[in-house]
């Protein structure tokens, strides 16, 4: 058997088939069922675990403060009627998924996870968009009180948000949907003209319209995140600002806040006498060791404070959407500290329950304690940050210890020598090789088709995004006021290795062995990013340290 994680869960199918079913409650179908006859697959079963993996990735992207619904996989049984996929609201909301549909999705091989995501993302959209109307539908007869137009409105919304968040989670939901729909109609012998509901072809047309809108927004999101990782923070903020009115989600608010905060940090180069590395920074060395930069512009305090104020506003909105969203707390604490309000920075982190305090949360609280002259508390937090593997933890701890000593030389000299020693160790231990990277058999500098759609994000300053979604990867073309970028990003079902022989699912230790130390890293909410500027490639690792995806890029002035 092929490794399911990488090949789309190639599983041997059972041969059972359900009898003809006469009613679909729109996309994605809710069929009649008898609750007393249901048997659930145990959570320890292989199929449930696969479903759970997809489900958890989707709910992470959707999360807006509503509790995650339950997930049930209904076991096959000839004596029951089928539930293909159904959202059941109430005091304990749950999404149900039929085992036979799981087996059907497996037939799509490398697209099997994408097919599962199509169904789950649609039902999750009903939950997170509060479509509790769904519970009022009759089981054996359509609810005559609900008009066809109302059904179309709710289902269109679920199509739009399901496609958007499915794509953000890494699944090709837009591309696979028509195939999934045809497959379900055929498998369950469904009439293409169901009383009270749009026809199958109308269903496809509705989805195609919403898919076009959603894919455009996904392209802008991917462009914004790419620009963030290559430190084009102003352009990144433009992308997320464009999206925030359409998708006021915790992640978009938080990304917009982070881009604004990064702009403020860049502006403050050489200004902060303590020189701590804040946990939100991508490349603290470039700010702290000023010789690595061109001559800094004169410090504009008004602009600096405005960027921090904007970042604070968006971080607070991210926290309002989801009061348990830890990255928003870390960003807010950094902002308060940079604004000089150290007690507020400490207080924000103290609002988190102990199990939610990450290494980066310890870091920013430690910095705030230090700046507030609470050195014993600061030391404890710096040590906890190091134990938890926080970003730049070793540097911050050594800096704090140095600041507590009688300093004989300049602080700038000590910082410069610290990074010099670090860079010397890294270059001698494992020099970074240079590869000729390709994705989909093409280098990053291959232009997009002339027919590829394009959107103008801003005219002043200029920013436009062009995109092309292929079967297993994306192409982006990004033009801002100073540079043009061509980008290729792998999809969930991309199976080929990078030029450095790294494949999806490999551990970060293999990545480090094959590529060496990254130029800089970024700890995102869903994992880490390692950026290699020499190779113009960046890898995303999940929380278990395994490669999930990567992108390659080229740029011209």
Coordinates of C-alpha atoms in Angstrom, one line a residue:
X1 CA 0.0 0.0 0.0
X2 CA 1.3 3.5 -0.9
X3 CA 1.9 5.9 2.0
X4 CA -1.5 7.4 2.4
X5 CA -0.3 10.8 3.7
X6 CA 1.4 11.5 0.4
X7 CA -0.6 9.7 -2.3
X8 CA -4.2 10.5 -1.3
X9 CA -5.0 7.6 1.0
X10 CA -5.1 4.7 -1.5
X11 CA -7.3 2.3 0.4
X12 CA -8.9 -1.0 -0.7
X13 CA -12.6 -0.4 -1.3
X14 CA -15.5 -2.3 0.0
X15 CA -18.2 -3.5 -2.5
X16 CA -21.4 -2.6 -0.7
X17 CA -23.9 -0.3 -2.5
X18 CA -26.9 1.5 -1.2
X19 CA -30.3 1.4 -2.8
X20 CA -31.8 4.2 -4.8
X21 CA -32.1 7.5 -2.9
X22 CA -34.8 9.9 -3.8
X23 CA -33.9 13.2 -2.1
X24 CA -30.9 15.5 -1.9
X25 CA -31.1 18.4 0.4
X26 CA -28.9 20.6 -1.8
X27 CA -25.1 20.5 -1.8
X28 CA -23.5 18.8 -0.1
X29 CA -26.3 16.3 0.3
X30 CA -28.2 15.5 3.4
X31 CA -30.1 12.3 3.0
X32 CA -32.8 10.7 5.1
X33 CA -31.5 8.7 8.1
X34 CA -32.7 6.8 11.1
X35 CA -30.7 7.9 14.1
X36 CA -31.4 4.7 16.0
X37 CA -29.9 2.6 13.3
X38 CA -26.7 4.5 13.0
X39 CA -23.3 2.9 13.9
X40 CA -20.4 5.2 14.2
X41 CA -16.8 4.3 13.2
X42 CA -14.6 4.4 16.3
X43 CA -12.2 7.3 16.6
X44 CA -9.3 4.8 16.5
X45 CA -10.2 3.6 13.0
X46 CA -8.0 4.5 10.1
X47 CA -10.7 6.2 8.1
X48 CA -11.8 8.3 11.0
X49 CA -8.2 9.5 11.6
X50 CA -7.9 10.5 7.9
X51 CA -11.2 12.4 8.1
X52 CA -10.1 14.0 11.3
X53 CA -6.8 15.2 9.8
X54 CA -8.7 17.0 7.0
X55 CA -11.4 18.2 9.4
X56 CA -8.9 19.8 11.8
X57 CA -7.0 21.6 9.1
X58 CA -10.2 23.1 7.8
X59 CA -11.6 24.1 11.1
X60 CA -8.3 25.9 11.9
X61 CA -8.8 28.0 8.8
X62 CA -12.5 28.6 9.5
X63 CA -12.2 29.3 13.2
X64 CA -14.1 32.5 14.2
X65 CA -14.8 32.0 17.8
X66 CA -17.6 29.4 17.4
X67 CA -16.8 26.1 19.0
X68 CA -15.5 23.4 16.7
X69 CA -18.4 21.1 15.8
X70 CA -18.2 17.4 16.4
X71 CA -17.3 14.9 13.6
X72 CA -19.1 11.5 13.1
X73 CA -18.4 9.0 10.4
X74 CA -21.4 6.7 9.9
X75 CA -20.5 3.1 9.3
X76 CA -21.9 1.3 6.2
X77 CA -25.0 -0.7 6.8
X78 CA -27.4 -2.1 4.1
X79 CA -30.3 -1.6 6.4
X80 CA -29.9 2.2 6.8
X81 CA -30.5 5.1 4.6
X82 CA -27.4 7.2 3.7
X83 CA -26.2 10.5 5.1
X84 CA -23.7 11.7 2.5
X85 CA -22.6 14.7 4.4
X86 CA -24.7 16.7 6.8
X87 CA -24.4 19.6 9.3
X88 CA -26.7 19.2 12.3
X89 CA -26.8 22.4 14.4
X90 CA -28.1 22.6 18.0
X91 CA -26.6 22.6 21.4
X92 CA -24.0 20.1 20.3
X93 CA -23.5 20.7 16.6
X94 CA -22.0 17.9 14.6
X95 CA -21.0 17.1 11.0
X96 CA -21.8 13.6 9.8
X97 CA -20.1 11.9 6.9
X98 CA -21.0 8.5 5.4
X99 CA -18.3 5.8 5.3
X100 CA -19.4 4.9 1.7
X101 CA -18.7 8.4 0.6
X102 CA -15.3 8.2 2.1
X103 CA -14.6 5.0 0.1
X104 CA -15.9 6.8 -3.0
X105 CA -13.5 9.7 -2.5
X106 CA -10.6 7.3 -2.3
X107 CA -11.3 6.4 -5.9
X108 CA -10.0 9.8 -6.9
X109 CA -6.5 8.6 -5.6
X110 CA -4.2 11.6 -5.3
X111 CA -7.3 13.9 -5.2
X112 CA -9.1 11.9 -2.5
X113 CA -8.2 14.3 0.3
X114 CA -9.3 17.2 -1.9
X115 CA -12.7 15.4 -2.4
X116 CA -13.2 14.9 1.3
X117 CA -12.3 18.6 1.8
X118 CA -15.0 19.7 -0.7
X119 CA -17.7 18.0 1.3
X120 CA -16.4 18.9 4.8
X121 CA -15.6 22.6 3.9
X122 CA -19.1 23.1 2.6
X123 CA -20.7 21.8 5.8
X124 CA -18.3 23.7 8.0
X125 CA -19.3 26.9 6.1
X126 CA -22.9 26.3 7.3
X127 CA -21.6 26.0 10.8
X128 CA -19.3 28.9 11.0
X129 CA -21.6 31.2 9.0
X130 CA -24.4 30.2 11.4
X131 CA -26.7 28.7 8.9
X132 CA -28.9 27.0 11.5
X133 CA -31.8 27.0 9.1
X134 CA -30.4 23.7 7.8
X135 CA -32.0 21.9 10.8
X136 CA -35.5 22.9 9.7
X137 CA -35.4 20.9 6.5
X138 CA -37.7 17.9 6.5
X139 CA -36.1 14.5 6.3
X140 CA -38.3 12.8 3.7
X141 CA -40.0 15.8 2.1
X142 CA -38.6 19.3 1.3
X143 CA -39.6 22.0 3.7
X144 CA -42.2 23.9 1.6
X145 CA -41.7 27.0 3.9
X146 CA -38.2 27.5 2.5
X147 CA -38.1 28.9 -1.0
X148 CA -35.8 27.7 -3.8
X149 CA -34.3 31.2 -3.8
X150 CA -33.5 31.1 -0.1
X151 CA -31.8 27.7 -0.5
X152 CA -29.8 29.1 -3.4
X153 CA -28.7 32.0 -1.2
X154 CA -27.5 29.9 1.7
X155 CA -25.9 27.3 -0.5
X156 CA -24.1 29.9 -2.5
X157 CA -22.6 31.4 0.7
X158 CA -21.5 27.9 1.8
X159 CA -20.0 27.4 -1.7
X160 CA -18.0 30.6 -1.5
X161 CA -16.7 30.3 2.0
X162 CA -16.2 26.5 1.7
X163 CA -14.1 27.0 -1.5
X164 CA -12.1 29.9 0.0
X165 CA -11.2 28.3 3.3
X166 CA -10.7 24.9 1.7
X167 CA -8.1 26.4 -0.7
X168 CA -6.5 28.3 2.2
X169 CA -6.1 25.0 4.0
X170 CA -4.2 23.6 1.1
X171 CA -6.9 21.6 -0.7
X172 CA -7.9 22.0 -4.3
X173 CA -11.6 22.3 -3.5
X174 CA -12.5 24.5 -6.4
X175 CA -11.0 22.3 -9.1
X176 CA -12.3 19.0 -7.7
X177 CA -15.9 20.0 -6.9
X178 CA -17.6 19.2 -10.3
X179 CA -16.0 15.8 -10.3
X180 CA -17.2 15.1 -6.8
X181 CA -20.7 16.2 -7.7
X182 CA -20.9 13.9 -10.7
X183 CA -19.5 11.0 -8.7
X184 CA -22.1 11.3 -6.0
X185 CA -25.0 11.6 -8.3
X186 CA -23.9 8.5 -10.2
X187 CA -23.0 6.4 -7.1
X188 CA -26.4 7.1 -5.4
X189 CA -28.4 7.1 -8.6
X190 CA -29.9 10.5 -7.9
X191 CA -32.3 12.3 -10.1
X192 CA -30.8 15.4 -11.8
X193 CA -34.0 17.3 -11.2
X194 CA -35.0 17.1 -7.5
X195 CA -38.3 18.8 -6.5
X196 CA -37.7 22.1 -4.8
X197 CA -33.9 22.3 -5.5
X198 CA -31.7 23.5 -8.3
X199 CA -30.7 20.9 -10.9
X200 CA -27.2 19.3 -10.9
X201 CA -26.1 21.6 -13.8
X202 CA -27.5 24.6 -12.0
X203 CA -25.6 23.5 -8.9
X204 CA -22.4 23.4 -11.0
X205 CA -23.1 26.8 -12.4
X206 CA -23.7 28.3 -9.0
X207 CA -20.5 26.8 -7.7
X208 CA -18.5 27.9 -10.7
X209 CA -19.5 31.5 -10.1
X210 CA -18.6 31.4 -6.4
X211 CA -15.4 29.5 -7.1
X212 CA -14.2 32.3 -9.4
X213 CA -14.7 34.8 -6.7
X214 CA -13.1 32.6 -4.0
X215 CA -10.1 31.7 -6.0
X216 CA -9.4 35.4 -6.7
X217 CA -9.4 36.0 -2.9
X218 CA -7.2 32.9 -2.3
X219 CA -4.7 34.3 -4.9
X220 CA -4.6 37.6 -3.0
X221 CA -4.1 35.8 0.3
X222 CA -1.2 33.7 -1.1
X223 CA 0.4 36.8 -2.6
X224 CA 0.1 38.6 0.7
X225 CA 1.7 35.8 2.6
X226 CA 4.5 35.4 0.1
X227 CA 5.2 39.1 0.2
X228 CA 5.4 38.9 4.0
X229 CA 7.9 36.1 3.9
X230 CA 10.2 37.9 1.5
X231 CA 9.9 41.0 3.7
X232 CA 7.8 43.2 1.4
X233 CA 5.7 44.2 4.3
X234 CA 4.0 47.3 2.8
X235 CA 2.7 45.3 -0.2
X236 CA 1.8 42.4 2.1
X237 CA -0.3 44.7 4.2
X238 CA -2.1 46.0 1.1
X239 CA -3.1 42.4 0.2
X240 CA -4.5 41.7 3.7
X241 CA -6.2 45.1 3.9
X242 CA -7.9 44.3 0.6
X243 CA -9.2 41.0 2.0
X244 CA -10.2 42.1 5.5
X245 CA -13.6 43.6 4.5
X246 CA -14.5 40.5 2.6
X247 CA -13.2 37.9 5.1
X248 CA -13.0 39.4 8.5
X249 CA -11.4 36.2 9.9
X250 CA -8.9 36.1 12.8
X251 CA -6.0 35.0 10.5
X252 CA -6.5 37.9 8.0
X253 CA -6.8 40.5 10.8
X254 CA -3.7 39.0 12.5
X255 CA -1.7 38.9 9.3
X256 CA -2.6 42.5 8.6
X257 CA -1.5 43.4 12.1
X258 CA 1.7 41.5 11.7
X259 CA 2.6 43.2 8.4
X260 CA 2.0 46.6 10.0
X261 CA 4.1 45.6 13.0
X262 CA 6.9 44.5 10.8
X263 CA 6.9 47.8 9.0
X264 CA 7.3 49.5 12.4
X265 CA 10.2 47.3 13.4
X266 CA 12.0 48.0 10.1
X267 CA 11.5 51.7 10.7
X268 CA 13.0 51.4 14.2
X269 CA 16.3 50.0 12.9
X270 CA 19.1 51.1 15.2
X271 CA 16.7 52.9 17.6
X272 CA 16.0 50.4 20.4
X273 CA 19.0 50.6 22.7
X274 CA 18.2 47.2 24.3
X275 CA 18.3 45.4 21.0
X276 CA 16.0 42.5 21.9
X277 CA 14.7 40.3 19.1
X278 CA 10.9 40.3 19.2
X279 CA 9.2 37.0 18.5
X280 CA 7.2 38.3 15.5
X281 CA 10.3 39.3 13.6
X282 CA 11.3 37.4 10.4
X283 CA 14.9 38.6 10.2
X284 CA 16.0 40.2 13.5
X285 CA 19.6 40.1 12.5
X286 CA 19.1 42.6 9.6
X287 CA 17.6 45.1 12.0
X288 CA 20.0 44.5 14.9
X289 CA 23.2 44.4 12.9
X290 CA 22.8 47.6 11.0
X291 CA 25.8 47.1 8.8
X292 CA 23.6 44.5 6.9
X293 CA 21.4 47.3 5.7
X294 CA 21.7 50.3 3.5
X295 CA 21.9 53.6 5.4
X296 CA 18.7 53.9 7.4
X297 CA 16.2 56.7 6.7
X298 CA 15.7 59.3 9.3
X299 CA 13.5 58.0 12.0
X300 CA 9.9 59.1 11.5
X301 CA 8.3 58.9 14.9
X302 CA 4.8 59.8 13.7
X303 CA 4.8 57.1 11.1
X304 CA 6.2 54.6 13.6
X305 CA 3.5 55.3 16.1
X306 CA 0.8 55.2 13.5
X307 CA 1.9 51.8 12.3
X308 CA 1.9 50.5 15.8
X309 CA -1.6 51.9 16.4
X310 CA -2.9 50.2 13.2
X311 CA -1.3 46.9 14.2
X312 CA -2.9 47.2 17.6
X313 CA -6.3 47.8 16.1
X314 CA -6.1 44.8 13.9
X315 CA -4.7 42.5 16.6
X316 CA -7.5 43.4 18.9
X317 CA -10.0 42.6 16.1
X318 CA -8.4 39.2 15.6
X319 CA -8.7 38.6 19.3
X320 CA -12.4 39.6 19.3
X321 CA -13.1 37.1 16.5
X322 CA -11.4 34.3 18.5
X323 CA -10.6 35.0 22.1
X324 CA -8.3 31.9 22.2
X325 CA -6.2 32.9 19.2
X326 CA -2.7 33.0 20.7
X327 CA -0.9 34.8 17.8
X328 CA -3.1 37.8 18.4
X329 CA -2.1 38.0 22.1
X330 CA 1.6 37.7 21.1
X331 CA 1.3 40.5 18.5
X332 CA -0.6 42.7 21.0
X333 CA 2.0 42.2 23.7
X334 CA 4.8 43.1 21.2
X335 CA 2.9 46.3 20.2
X336 CA 2.4 47.4 23.8
X337 CA 6.0 46.8 24.6
X338 CA 7.2 48.8 21.6
X339 CA 4.8 51.6 22.6
X340 CA 6.5 51.7 26.0
X341 CA 3.6 50.2 28.0
X342 CA 5.3 47.2 29.6
X343 CA 2.6 46.4 32.2
X344 CA 0.1 46.1 29.4
X345 CA 2.4 43.8 27.5
X346 CA 2.7 41.6 30.6
X347 CA -1.0 41.7 31.2
X348 CA -1.9 40.6 27.7
X349 CA 0.2 37.4 28.1
X350 CA -1.2 36.8 31.6
X351 CA -4.7 36.7 30.1
X352 CA -3.7 33.4 28.4
X353 CA -4.3 30.2 30.4
X354 CA -0.9 28.5 31.3
X355 CA -1.3 25.7 28.7
X356 CA -1.6 28.3 25.9
X357 CA 1.6 30.3 26.8
X358 CA 4.1 29.4 24.0
X359 CA 7.8 30.0 23.9
X360 CA 7.2 33.2 21.9
X361 CA 4.7 34.4 24.5
X362 CA 7.3 33.8 27.2
X363 CA 9.8 35.9 25.1
X364 CA 7.7 39.0 24.7
X365 CA 6.7 38.9 28.4
X366 CA 10.4 38.5 29.3
X367 CA 11.3 41.5 27.2
X368 CA 8.5 43.5 28.9
X369 CA 9.6 42.5 32.4
X370 CA 13.2 43.4 31.6
X371 CA 12.2 46.9 30.3
X372 CA 10.1 47.3 33.4
X373 CA 13.2 46.4 35.6
X374 CA 11.7 43.2 36.9
X375 CA 14.8 41.2 36.2
X376 CA 14.2 38.0 38.1
X377 CA 10.8 37.5 36.4
X378 CA 12.4 38.4 33.1
X379 CA 15.2 35.8 33.6
X380 CA 12.7 33.1 34.3
X381 CA 10.6 33.8 31.2
X382 CA 13.7 34.0 29.0
X383 CA 14.8 30.5 30.3
X384 CA 11.3 29.1 29.7
X385 CA 11.3 30.6 26.2
X386 CA 14.6 28.8 25.5
X387 CA 13.2 25.5 26.9
X388 CA 10.2 25.7 24.5
X389 CA 12.4 26.5 21.5
X390 CA 11.2 30.1 21.0
X391 CA 12.4 32.2 18.1
X392 CA 15.8 33.8 18.9
X393 CA 15.6 32.5 22.5
X394 CA 19.4 31.9 22.9
X395 CA 20.2 35.4 21.7
X396 CA 17.7 37.1 23.9
X397 CA 18.7 35.2 27.0
X398 CA 22.4 36.0 26.5
X399 CA 21.6 39.6 25.8
X400 CA 19.6 39.9 29.0
X401 CA 22.5 38.3 31.0
X402 CA 24.9 40.7 29.3
X403 CA 22.8 43.7 30.2
X404 CA 22.8 42.6 33.8
X405 CA 26.6 42.6 33.8
X406 CA 28.9 45.6 34.0
X407 CA 29.3 46.2 30.2
X408 CA 32.9 47.3 29.2
X409 CA 32.3 47.6 25.5
X410 CA 29.5 49.0 23.4
X411 CA 26.3 47.0 23.1
X412 CA 26.4 47.3 19.3
X413 CA 29.8 45.6 19.2
X414 CA 28.6 42.7 21.4
X415 CA 25.6 42.2 19.2
X416 CA 27.7 42.3 16.0
X417 CA 30.1 39.7 17.4
X418 CA 27.3 37.5 18.6
X419 CA 25.9 37.2 15.1
X420 CA 29.3 37.0 13.5
X421 CA 30.0 33.9 15.6
X422 CA 26.6 32.4 14.8
X423 CA 27.1 32.9 11.1
X424 CA 30.6 31.5 11.3
X425 CA 29.4 28.3 13.0
X426 CA 26.6 27.8 10.6
X427 CA 28.7 28.4 7.4
X428 CA 31.4 26.0 8.6
X429 CA 29.0 23.3 9.9
X430 CA 26.8 23.0 6.8
X431 CA 27.2 25.4 3.9
X432 CA 24.0 26.1 2.0
X433 CA 24.1 24.5 -1.5
X434 CA 22.5 26.3 -4.5
X435 CA 20.0 24.3 -6.5
X436 CA 18.2 24.9 -9.8
X437 CA 14.7 24.7 -8.4
X438 CA 11.6 23.7 -10.3
X439 CA 7.9 23.0 -9.5
X440 CA 5.8 21.2 -12.0
X441 CA 8.9 20.8 -14.3
X442 CA 9.2 24.6 -14.7
X443 CA 11.5 27.2 -13.1
X444 CA 10.0 30.1 -11.2
X445 CA 10.9 32.6 -14.0
X446 CA 8.5 31.1 -16.5
X447 CA 5.8 33.7 -17.2
X448 CA 2.1 33.0 -16.5
X449 CA -0.2 32.4 -19.5
X450 CA -1.4 35.7 -21.1
X451 CA -5.0 34.5 -20.3
X452 CA -4.3 34.2 -16.6
X453 CA -6.7 36.5 -14.6
X454 CA -5.3 39.6 -12.8
X455 CA -6.5 41.9 -10.1
X456 CA -5.4 45.4 -9.2
X457 CA -5.0 45.6 -5.4
X458 CA -3.8 49.2 -5.3
X459 CA -2.9 52.0 -7.7
X460 CA -0.9 54.2 -5.3
X461 CA 1.3 52.5 -4.3
X462 CA 1.0 50.2 -7.3
X463 CA 0.2 46.5 -6.6
X464 CA -1.3 43.9 -8.9
X465 CA -1.6 40.1 -8.6
X466 CA -2.0 37.5 -11.4
X467 CA -2.6 33.8 -10.9
X468 CA -2.9 30.5 -12.5
X469 CA -4.1 27.4 -10.5
X470 CA -2.8 24.1 -11.9
X471 CA -3.6 20.5 -10.8
X472 CA -0.9 20.4 -8.1
X473 CA 0.5 23.9 -7.8
X474 CA -0.1 27.6 -8.2
X475 CA 1.6 30.3 -10.2
X476 CA 1.6 33.9 -9.1
X477 CA 2.8 37.0 -10.8
X478 CA 3.1 40.0 -8.4
X479 CA 4.0 43.6 -9.4
X480 CA 4.5 46.4 -6.9
X481 CA 6.1 49.8 -7.3
X482 CA 9.7 48.5 -7.3
X483 CA 9.8 44.8 -8.2
X484 CA 8.1 42.1 -10.2
X485 CA 7.9 38.6 -8.7
X486 CA 7.1 35.2 -10.3
X487 CA 6.2 32.5 -7.8
X488 CA 5.3 28.8 -7.9
X489 CA 3.7 27.2 -4.8
X490 CA 3.0 23.5 -4.3
X491 CA -0.4 22.2 -3.6
X492 CA -1.5 19.5 -1.0
X493 CA -1.3 16.8 -3.7
X494 CA 2.2 17.7 -5.1
X495 CA 4.2 14.6 -5.1
X496 CA 7.5 15.5 -6.7
X497 CA 10.6 16.4 -4.7
X498 CA 12.4 19.7 -4.7
X499 CA 15.8 20.0 -6.4
X500 CA 17.4 19.3 -3.1
X501 CA 15.4 16.0 -2.8
X502 CA 13.0 17.2 -0.2
X503 CA 9.4 15.8 -0.4
X504 CA 6.2 16.6 1.4
X505 CA 6.1 14.7 4.8
X506 CA 9.9 14.7 5.3
X507 CA 11.2 15.8 8.7
X508 CA 12.9 19.2 9.1
X509 CA 16.2 17.4 9.9
X510 CA 16.3 16.1 6.3
X511 CA 15.6 19.6 5.1
X512 CA 18.5 21.0 7.2
X513 CA 20.8 18.2 6.0
X514 CA 20.0 18.8 2.3
X515 CA 19.7 22.6 2.3
X516 CA 21.7 23.7 5.3
X517 CA 20.6 26.5 7.7
X518 CA 17.9 28.9 6.4
X519 CA 18.6 32.6 5.9
X520 CA 15.8 33.2 8.4
X521 CA 12.8 31.5 9.8
X522 CA 9.2 32.5 10.7
X523 CA 7.0 30.8 13.3
X524 CA 3.5 31.0 12.0
X525 CA 0.3 29.9 13.8
X526 CA 0.2 26.6 11.9
X527 CA 3.9 25.8 11.8
X528 CA 7.3 27.1 10.7
X529 CA 8.7 28.6 7.5
X530 CA 12.3 28.3 6.5
X531 CA 13.4 30.8 3.9
X532 CA 16.5 30.3 1.8
X533 CA 17.3 33.5 0.0
X534 CA 20.2 32.1 -2.1
X535 CA 18.0 29.4 -3.5
X536 CA 14.9 31.6 -3.5
X537 CA 12.8 28.9 -1.9
X538 CA 10.8 28.7 1.3
X539 CA 9.5 25.6 3.0
X540 CA 6.5 25.3 5.4
X541 CA 6.6 22.7 8.2
X542 CA 3.6 21.6 10.2
X543 CA 3.6 21.6 14.0
X544 CA 5.3 18.1 13.9
X545 CA 8.2 19.5 12.0
X546 CA 7.3 17.8 8.7
X547 CA 7.4 19.6 5.3
X548 CA 4.0 20.5 4.2
X549 CA 4.6 22.7 1.1
X550 CA 7.1 25.1 -0.4
X551 CA 7.4 27.9 -2.9
X552 CA 10.1 29.1 -5.3
X553 CA 10.4 32.6 -6.7
X554 CA 12.3 34.9 -9.0
X555 CA 12.3 38.7 -9.0
X556 CA 13.3 41.5 -11.3
X557 CA 13.7 45.2 -10.5

